[in-house]
Short mmCIF file of C-alpha atoms in Angstrom, two decimals:
data_model
loop_
_atom_site.label_atom_id
_atom_site.label_comp_id
_atom_site.label_asym_id
_atom_site.label_seq_id
_atom_site.Cartn_x
_atom_site.Cartn_y
_atom_site.Cartn_z
CA UNK A 6 6.08 12.00 -20.69
CA UNK A 7 9.50 11.44 -22.24
CA UNK A 8 11.89 8.59 -22.86
CA UNK A 9 9.21 6.00 -23.52
CA UNK A 10 10.13 2.58 -24.75
CA UNK A 11 7.97 -0.51 -25.03
CA UNK A 12 9.63 -3.88 -25.29
CA UNK A 13 7.99 -5.94 -28.00
CA UNK A 14 5.56 -8.17 -26.07
CA UNK A 15 6.26 -11.87 -26.15
CA UNK A 16 3.11 -14.00 -26.25
CA UNK A 17 2.74 -15.90 -22.99
CA UNK A 18 -0.10 -17.94 -24.32
CA UNK A 19 -3.29 -17.25 -26.19
CA UNK A 20 -4.91 -15.51 -23.25
CA UNK A 21 -2.32 -13.09 -21.84
CA UNK A 22 0.51 -10.71 -22.71
CA UNK A 23 2.90 -8.58 -20.68
CA UNK A 24 5.07 -5.61 -21.70
CA UNK A 25 7.70 -3.86 -19.59
CA UNK A 26 7.46 -0.06 -19.80
CA UNK A 27 10.56 2.05 -19.11
CA UNK A 28 9.35 5.57 -18.53
CA UNK A 29 10.05 8.81 -16.76
CA UNK A 30 7.57 9.91 -14.10
CA UNK A 31 4.47 11.71 -15.40
CA UNK A 32 4.17 15.47 -15.23
CA UNK A 33 0.82 15.51 -13.44
CA UNK A 34 -0.76 13.66 -10.57
CA UNK A 35 -3.58 11.25 -11.49
CA UNK A 36 -7.03 12.50 -10.60
CA UNK A 37 -8.60 9.09 -10.13
CA UNK A 38 -9.16 7.26 -6.85
CA UNK A 39 -7.88 6.58 -4.28
CA UNK A 40 -8.78 10.08 -3.14
CA UNK A 41 -6.73 9.68 0.04
CA UNK A 42 -3.49 9.85 -1.96
CA UNK A 43 -1.40 12.98 -1.38
CA UNK A 44 -1.79 15.77 -3.92
CA UNK A 45 1.28 17.91 -3.26
CA UNK A 46 4.43 16.41 -4.76
CA UNK A 47 7.98 16.74 -3.42
CA UNK A 48 10.24 18.88 -5.57
CA UNK A 49 13.40 16.97 -4.71
CA UNK A 50 14.34 13.39 -4.02
CA UNK A 51 14.22 12.33 -0.36
CA UNK A 52 17.40 12.48 1.68
CA UNK A 53 19.24 9.21 2.37
CA UNK A 54 18.15 7.12 5.30
CA UNK A 55 19.60 8.17 8.66
CA UNK A 56 22.96 6.62 9.40
CA UNK A 57 22.01 5.92 13.01
CA UNK A 58 20.04 2.79 13.78
CA UNK A 59 17.44 4.67 15.79
CA UNK A 60 16.93 8.06 17.42
CA UNK A 61 16.35 6.23 20.71
CA UNK A 62 17.77 3.21 22.43
CA UNK A 63 16.44 -0.16 21.36
CA UNK A 64 12.91 -0.60 22.72
CA UNK A 65 12.42 -2.79 25.75
CA UNK A 66 9.47 -4.91 26.76
CA UNK A 67 7.85 -4.06 30.06
CA UNK A 68 6.69 -7.62 30.66
CA UNK A 69 8.16 -10.51 32.57
CA UNK A 70 11.11 -12.19 30.78
CA UNK A 71 9.20 -15.45 30.36
CA UNK A 72 6.08 -13.83 28.90
CA UNK A 73 5.49 -14.34 25.19
CA UNK A 74 5.62 -11.16 23.15
CA UNK A 75 4.59 -10.42 19.57
CA UNK A 76 6.52 -8.13 17.27
CA UNK A 77 5.02 -5.14 15.51
CA UNK A 78 6.87 -2.84 13.13
CA UNK A 79 6.52 0.93 13.03
CA UNK A 80 7.49 2.28 9.62
CA UNK A 81 7.89 6.02 9.14
CA UNK A 82 8.52 8.36 6.21
CA UNK A 83 9.06 11.93 7.40
CA UNK A 84 8.04 15.21 5.80
CA UNK A 85 10.17 18.37 5.84
CA UNK A 86 9.72 18.80 9.60
CA UNK A 87 10.52 15.55 11.44
CA UNK A 88 11.08 17.54 14.63
CA UNK A 89 7.29 17.98 14.81
CA UNK A 90 6.72 14.23 14.78
CA UNK A 91 6.67 11.59 17.47
CA UNK A 92 4.74 8.40 18.33
CA UNK A 93 3.70 6.44 21.39
CA UNK A 94 2.20 3.10 22.38
CA UNK A 95 -0.04 3.07 25.44
CA UNK A 96 -1.72 0.28 27.35
CA UNK A 97 -5.46 0.06 26.74
CA UNK A 98 -7.56 2.61 24.85
CA UNK A 99 -6.20 5.91 26.20
CA UNK A 100 -3.49 8.10 24.67
CA UNK A 101 -1.44 10.67 26.56
CA UNK A 102 -2.70 13.57 24.44
CA UNK A 103 -6.26 13.28 25.72
CA UNK A 104 -5.55 11.57 29.06
CA UNK A 105 -2.68 12.66 31.29
CA UNK A 106 -2.88 9.40 33.24
CA UNK A 107 -2.44 7.19 30.16
CA UNK A 108 0.01 4.31 30.64
CA UNK A 109 2.75 5.01 28.06
CA UNK A 110 4.79 1.86 27.37
CA UNK A 111 6.89 2.97 24.40
CA UNK A 112 7.47 6.35 22.81
CA UNK A 113 9.88 8.16 20.53
CA UNK A 114 11.42 11.59 20.90
CA UNK A 115 10.81 14.20 18.22
CA UNK A 116 13.09 13.37 15.29
CA UNK A 117 16.05 15.73 14.78
CA UNK A 118 16.40 17.14 11.23
CA UNK A 119 20.16 17.48 11.82
CA UNK A 120 20.36 13.69 12.16
CA UNK A 121 19.17 13.15 8.60
CA UNK A 122 15.47 12.57 9.18
CA UNK A 123 14.14 15.16 6.70
CA UNK A 124 12.14 13.19 4.09
CA UNK A 125 13.89 10.02 5.25
CA UNK A 126 12.50 6.63 6.22
CA UNK A 127 12.86 4.78 9.52
CA UNK A 128 11.65 1.54 11.12
CA UNK A 129 11.28 0.39 14.72
CA UNK A 130 10.50 -3.11 16.03
CA UNK A 131 8.47 -3.33 19.26
CA UNK A 132 7.60 -6.56 21.06
CA UNK A 133 4.30 -6.55 22.96
CA UNK A 134 2.75 -9.17 25.24
CA UNK A 135 -0.87 -10.22 24.84
CA UNK A 136 -3.26 -7.37 25.51
CA UNK A 137 -4.93 -4.23 24.18
CA UNK A 138 -2.88 -1.23 23.06
CA UNK A 139 -3.22 2.15 21.37
CA UNK A 140 -0.77 3.52 18.82
CA UNK A 141 -0.78 7.32 18.47
CA UNK A 142 1.00 9.43 15.86
CA UNK A 143 1.54 13.04 16.99
CA UNK A 144 2.37 16.26 15.11
CA UNK A 145 2.98 19.46 17.07
CA UNK A 146 2.07 21.74 14.15
CA UNK A 147 -1.37 20.13 13.79
CA UNK A 148 -0.85 19.37 10.08
CA UNK A 149 0.04 15.69 10.18
CA UNK A 150 2.75 14.19 7.96
CA UNK A 151 1.29 15.16 4.59
CA UNK A 152 0.91 17.06 2.34
CA UNK A 153 1.62 20.80 2.75
CA UNK A 154 5.23 20.29 3.84
CA UNK A 155 6.34 17.11 2.12
CA UNK A 156 5.01 13.60 1.69
CA UNK A 157 5.20 11.66 4.95
CA UNK A 158 3.36 8.60 6.23
CA UNK A 159 3.38 5.92 8.90
CA UNK A 160 2.45 2.26 8.92
CA UNK A 161 2.14 -0.12 11.87
CA UNK A 162 2.29 -3.77 10.81
CA UNK A 163 2.10 -7.15 12.54
CA UNK A 164 5.29 -9.00 11.69
CA UNK A 165 3.93 -12.53 12.04
CA UNK A 166 1.31 -12.12 9.31
CA UNK A 167 2.38 -8.94 7.52
CA UNK A 168 -1.03 -7.34 8.14
CA UNK A 169 -1.48 -3.60 8.48
CA UNK A 170 -2.63 -2.59 11.97
CA UNK A 171 -2.76 1.15 11.28
CA UNK A 172 -1.55 3.57 8.66
CA UNK A 173 -1.99 7.22 7.86
CA UNK A 174 -0.52 10.49 6.67
CA UNK A 175 -3.21 13.17 6.81
CA UNK A 176 -4.25 14.13 10.33
CA UNK A 177 -4.09 17.18 12.58
CA UNK A 178 -2.58 17.07 16.07
CA UNK A 179 -2.74 13.30 16.49
CA UNK A 180 -4.26 10.09 15.19
CA UNK A 181 -4.86 6.98 17.33
CA UNK A 182 -5.62 3.33 16.59
CA UNK A 183 -6.50 0.76 19.27
CA UNK A 184 -5.63 -2.87 18.53
CA UNK A 185 -5.39 -6.27 20.17
CA UNK A 186 -2.27 -8.44 20.46
CA UNK A 187 -2.07 -11.10 19.08
CA UNK A 188 -3.43 -9.20 16.09
CA UNK A 189 -6.15 -10.78 13.96
CA UNK A 190 -7.12 -8.69 10.95
CA UNK A 191 -10.81 -7.74 10.97
CA UNK A 192 -13.04 -8.27 7.97
CA UNK A 193 -12.35 -5.80 5.19
CA UNK A 194 -14.79 -2.90 5.23
CA UNK A 195 -15.63 0.19 3.19
CA UNK A 196 -17.93 2.10 5.51
CA UNK A 197 -18.22 5.28 3.41
CA UNK A 198 -18.58 3.58 0.02
CA UNK A 199 -15.64 5.39 -1.61
CA UNK A 200 -14.06 2.18 -2.94
CA UNK A 201 -11.17 2.37 -0.45
CA UNK A 202 -10.91 -0.14 2.39
CA UNK A 203 -11.05 1.54 5.81
CA UNK A 204 -8.09 -0.02 7.62
CA UNK A 205 -5.56 -0.56 4.84
CA UNK A 206 -6.59 2.50 2.77
CA UNK A 207 -6.27 0.37 -0.36
CA UNK A 208 -8.51 -0.44 -3.31
CA UNK A 209 -9.74 -4.05 -3.11
CA UNK A 210 -11.46 -5.45 -6.23
CA UNK A 211 -14.98 -6.88 -5.83
CA UNK A 212 -15.53 -10.57 -6.37
CA UNK A 213 -16.87 -11.88 -9.65
CA UNK A 214 -19.76 -14.17 -8.74
CA UNK A 215 -21.85 -16.72 -10.58
CA UNK A 216 -25.62 -16.50 -10.96
CA UNK A 217 -25.89 -18.54 -7.76
CA UNK A 218 -24.04 -15.88 -5.78
CA UNK A 219 -20.90 -18.01 -5.42
CA UNK A 220 -17.34 -17.06 -6.40
CA UNK A 221 -16.85 -17.80 -10.06
CA UNK A 222 -13.93 -19.76 -11.50
CA UNK A 223 -11.21 -17.18 -12.03
CA UNK A 224 -10.50 -16.91 -15.73
CA UNK A 225 -8.16 -13.92 -15.43
CA UNK A 226 -6.04 -14.15 -12.29
CA UNK A 227 -3.60 -11.37 -11.46
CA UNK A 228 -0.85 -12.56 -9.14
CA UNK A 229 1.82 -10.66 -7.21
CA UNK A 230 4.59 -12.35 -5.24
CA UNK A 231 6.34 -9.66 -3.20
CA UNK A 232 9.44 -10.03 -1.00
CA UNK A 233 10.07 -6.82 0.93
CA UNK A 234 13.46 -5.47 1.97
CA UNK A 235 14.22 -3.96 5.37
CA UNK A 236 12.13 -0.84 4.63
CA UNK A 237 8.68 -2.17 3.81
CA UNK A 238 7.09 1.22 4.56
CA UNK A 239 8.63 2.54 1.31
CA UNK A 240 6.84 0.01 -0.91
CA UNK A 241 3.42 0.47 -2.56
CA UNK A 242 1.80 -0.43 -5.88
CA UNK A 243 -1.27 0.11 -8.05
CA UNK A 244 -3.02 -1.86 -10.78
CA UNK A 245 -4.70 0.56 -13.20
CA UNK A 246 -7.00 0.15 -16.17
CA UNK A 247 -5.40 0.96 -19.52
CA UNK A 248 -7.44 2.08 -22.51
CA UNK A 249 -6.85 0.74 -26.01
CA UNK A 250 -5.28 4.04 -27.09
CA UNK A 251 -2.89 3.99 -24.14
CA UNK A 252 -0.90 0.99 -25.38
CA UNK A 253 2.53 2.26 -26.31
CA UNK A 254 2.15 5.33 -24.10
CA UNK A 255 -0.08 7.43 -26.35
CA UNK A 256 0.18 11.12 -25.50
CA UNK A 257 -3.63 11.30 -25.41
CA UNK A 258 -4.03 8.68 -22.71
CA UNK A 259 -1.51 7.82 -20.01
CA UNK A 260 -1.71 4.33 -18.45
CA UNK A 261 -0.87 5.84 -15.06
CA UNK A 262 -4.02 7.95 -15.28
CA UNK A 263 -6.33 4.96 -15.59
CA UNK A 264 -8.74 3.97 -12.87
CA UNK A 265 -7.17 2.14 -9.93
CA UNK A 266 -8.72 -1.34 -9.68
CA UNK A 267 -6.37 -2.64 -6.96
CA UNK A 268 -3.58 -1.30 -4.76
CA UNK A 269 -1.31 -2.43 -1.94
CA UNK A 270 1.16 -1.27 0.68
CA UNK A 271 2.85 -0.02 2.72
CA UNK A 272 4.18 -3.32 4.04
CA UNK A 273 6.10 -4.87 6.89
CA UNK A 274 9.80 -5.45 6.28
CA UNK A 275 11.45 -8.78 5.43
CA UNK A 276 8.18 -10.52 4.58
CA UNK A 277 6.88 -12.45 1.58
CA UNK A 278 3.37 -11.66 0.34
CA UNK A 279 1.48 -13.85 -2.12
CA UNK A 280 -1.41 -11.78 -3.52
CA UNK A 281 -3.97 -12.62 -6.18
CA UNK A 282 -7.11 -11.02 -7.59
CA UNK A 283 -9.64 -12.05 -10.21
CA UNK A 284 -10.11 -9.48 -12.97
CA UNK A 285 -12.30 -8.86 -15.98
CA UNK A 286 -10.58 -9.27 -19.36
CA UNK A 287 -8.82 -6.13 -20.51
CA UNK A 288 -5.60 -4.12 -20.50
CA UNK A 289 -3.98 -3.00 -17.25
CA UNK A 290 -0.82 -1.29 -16.05
CA UNK A 291 0.97 -2.44 -12.91
CA UNK A 292 2.80 0.49 -11.26
CA UNK A 293 5.39 -0.31 -8.60
CA UNK A 294 6.51 2.53 -6.29
CA UNK A 295 9.54 2.81 -4.01
CA UNK A 296 9.96 5.94 -1.90
CA UNK A 297 13.78 5.97 -1.89
CA UNK A 298 13.98 5.25 -5.64
CA UNK A 299 16.33 2.33 -5.04
CA UNK A 300 13.76 -0.42 -5.44
CA UNK A 301 13.67 -3.34 -3.06
CA UNK A 302 17.30 -2.89 -2.08
CA UNK A 303 17.59 -1.99 1.58
CA UNK A 304 20.53 -1.55 3.92
CA UNK A 305 20.83 -5.26 4.70
CA UNK A 306 18.12 -7.05 2.70
CA UNK A 307 17.21 -7.24 -0.98
CA UNK A 308 13.69 -8.10 -2.09
CA UNK A 309 11.88 -8.48 -5.41
CA UNK A 310 8.44 -8.76 -6.94
CA UNK A 311 7.08 -11.26 -9.45
CA UNK A 312 3.98 -10.67 -11.59
CA UNK A 313 1.86 -13.62 -12.68
CA UNK A 314 -0.98 -14.07 -15.15
CA UNK A 315 -3.09 -17.17 -14.44
CA UNK A 316 -0.21 -18.61 -12.41
CA UNK A 317 2.44 -18.03 -15.08
CA UNK A 318 5.36 -15.73 -14.22
CA UNK A 319 5.55 -12.84 -16.69
CA UNK A 320 7.89 -10.32 -15.05
CA UNK A 321 10.34 -10.02 -12.16
CA UNK A 322 11.48 -6.60 -10.98
CA UNK A 323 12.10 -4.14 -8.19
CA UNK A 324 15.87 -4.54 -7.88
CA UNK A 325 17.29 -2.17 -10.52
CA UNK A 326 15.21 0.96 -10.00
CA UNK A 327 16.68 4.47 -10.12
CA UNK A 328 13.34 6.28 -10.30
CA UNK A 329 10.34 6.48 -8.04
CA UNK A 330 8.36 3.97 -10.07
CA UNK A 331 8.38 1.36 -12.79
CA UNK A 332 5.52 0.02 -14.91
CA UNK A 333 4.54 -3.25 -16.55
CA UNK A 334 1.66 -3.48 -19.03
CA UNK A 335 -0.56 -6.56 -18.68
CA UNK A 336 -3.41 -7.87 -20.77
CA UNK A 337 -5.99 -10.50 -19.81
CA UNK A 338 -7.87 -12.02 -22.74
CA UNK A 339 -10.10 -14.77 -21.40
CA UNK A 340 -13.77 -13.93 -21.71
CA UNK A 341 -16.00 -14.28 -18.64
CA UNK A 342 -19.30 -16.10 -19.05
CA UNK A 343 -22.19 -13.65 -18.51
CA UNK A 344 -24.87 -14.35 -15.92
CA UNK A 345 -28.41 -13.04 -15.52
CA UNK A 346 -28.34 -11.63 -11.99
CA UNK A 347 -26.11 -11.77 -8.93
CA UNK A 348 -27.13 -10.96 -5.38
CA UNK A 349 -24.58 -9.79 -2.78
CA UNK A 350 -23.31 -12.53 -0.50
CA UNK A 351 -21.39 -10.45 2.03
CA UNK A 352 -22.48 -7.94 4.63
CA UNK A 353 -19.58 -5.70 3.69
CA UNK A 354 -20.42 -3.56 0.67
CA UNK A 355 -18.75 -1.07 -1.61
CA UNK A 356 -20.18 1.47 -4.02
CA UNK A 357 -19.52 0.43 -7.61
CA UNK A 358 -19.79 2.63 -10.67
CA UNK A 359 -22.19 1.52 -13.38
CA UNK A 360 -19.41 0.70 -15.79
CA UNK A 361 -17.84 -1.59 -13.20
CA UNK A 362 -21.07 -3.38 -12.41
CA UNK A 363 -22.04 -4.56 -15.87
CA UNK A 364 -20.30 -5.64 -19.02
CA UNK A 365 -21.14 -4.30 -22.46
CA UNK A 366 -24.15 -6.60 -22.70
CA UNK A 367 -25.56 -5.39 -19.41
CA UNK A 368 -25.66 -8.95 -18.09
CA UNK A 369 -22.60 -9.24 -15.87
CA UNK A 370 -22.77 -7.78 -12.37
CA UNK A 371 -19.94 -7.52 -9.87
CA UNK A 372 -21.13 -8.42 -6.42
CA UNK A 373 -20.87 -5.81 -3.69
CA UNK A 374 -18.76 -8.06 -1.53
CA UNK A 375 -15.03 -7.57 -1.10
CA UNK A 376 -12.33 -10.15 -1.65
CA UNK A 377 -10.65 -10.97 1.64
CA UNK A 378 -6.89 -10.58 1.25
CA UNK A 379 -3.78 -10.15 3.36
CA UNK A 380 -2.80 -7.10 1.38
CA UNK A 381 -2.49 -3.90 2.69
CA UNK A 382 -1.99 3.79 -0.06
CA UNK A 383 -0.06 4.72 -2.62
CA UNK A 384 1.85 7.86 -1.90
CA UNK A 385 3.07 9.00 -5.29
CA UNK A 386 5.80 11.60 -5.69
CA UNK A 387 6.52 12.32 -9.30
CA UNK A 388 10.26 12.97 -9.50
CA UNK A 389 13.48 11.48 -10.76
CA UNK A 390 15.92 10.44 -8.04
CA UNK A 391 19.39 11.86 -7.94
#
């Protein structure tokens, strides 16, 4: 890693510090979770967004004019072969790939590389009346949108709440998600115990509970206020553990290689998210990613993000980026009172490593329940934008 500079940290108070890190992208891809992150990295910066508003005419609603409809956003980032990619929305549970009689309400054509869609991003707004629908992402080469031929992804979000309905990148011929409109996010779930939430594909920290099995007073609250631009699909972030030797970007230990304790994105466009998690004391690195390397500056809208420690603003960023990512080092210093034992209080469980379950005294246990949040994988491409 080159061109590393740490700004001298200014004490926020006796319990927290923050340091902005200006750094070039790392030379290797982190090997820690989430395991669903792409492993093949693009060799060049993505092409600019297409100049046309959409490859198809503006979508229409097939309902009566007086019927209430609810907006969803389809966000796309294409790989090297956008002409293999299309999507559809069908009524009910059936898709047209498996059922020739499926009722297709909205669909895209295959995206033309000559129109600027190679490694570009795109959004579509669809308005749907109350009912059940299936979104299907299709790839004619049976290799999805990632990762052998570029780093693509899709995200379907509910504009009213900003929740992720479906997202993905790695699939074969197609991938379908059935959902209800109006959309109400289901309880967070990690069915395979890999530490990654099933629907959002993000890392959600476990709750810290008292000895009575109740949420403890949060002594070390991480806060993120995020205002997205008009390309929310480009935005993701991670919060990673940072070892003592990593402070100041030691060559022996990179902050970006630390274990992911929380992550978020992709997001809906033009939406404000207020996110908070309770953490154990320690050093962390917040890594903010933007696919187009222009930060939260879209075609028509400009966003930002604000980091908070225990409610106090410590950094505002996201508007002056010229690289794929930027980092901020955070430190939480308030000690957490140890407890004897804690029993799970939720039916949803995750698998926790031993070092995450107990503190150095062996007394503190993190419950196996997940913190319910409106957050929504980090797709990391290690390059410098042109």
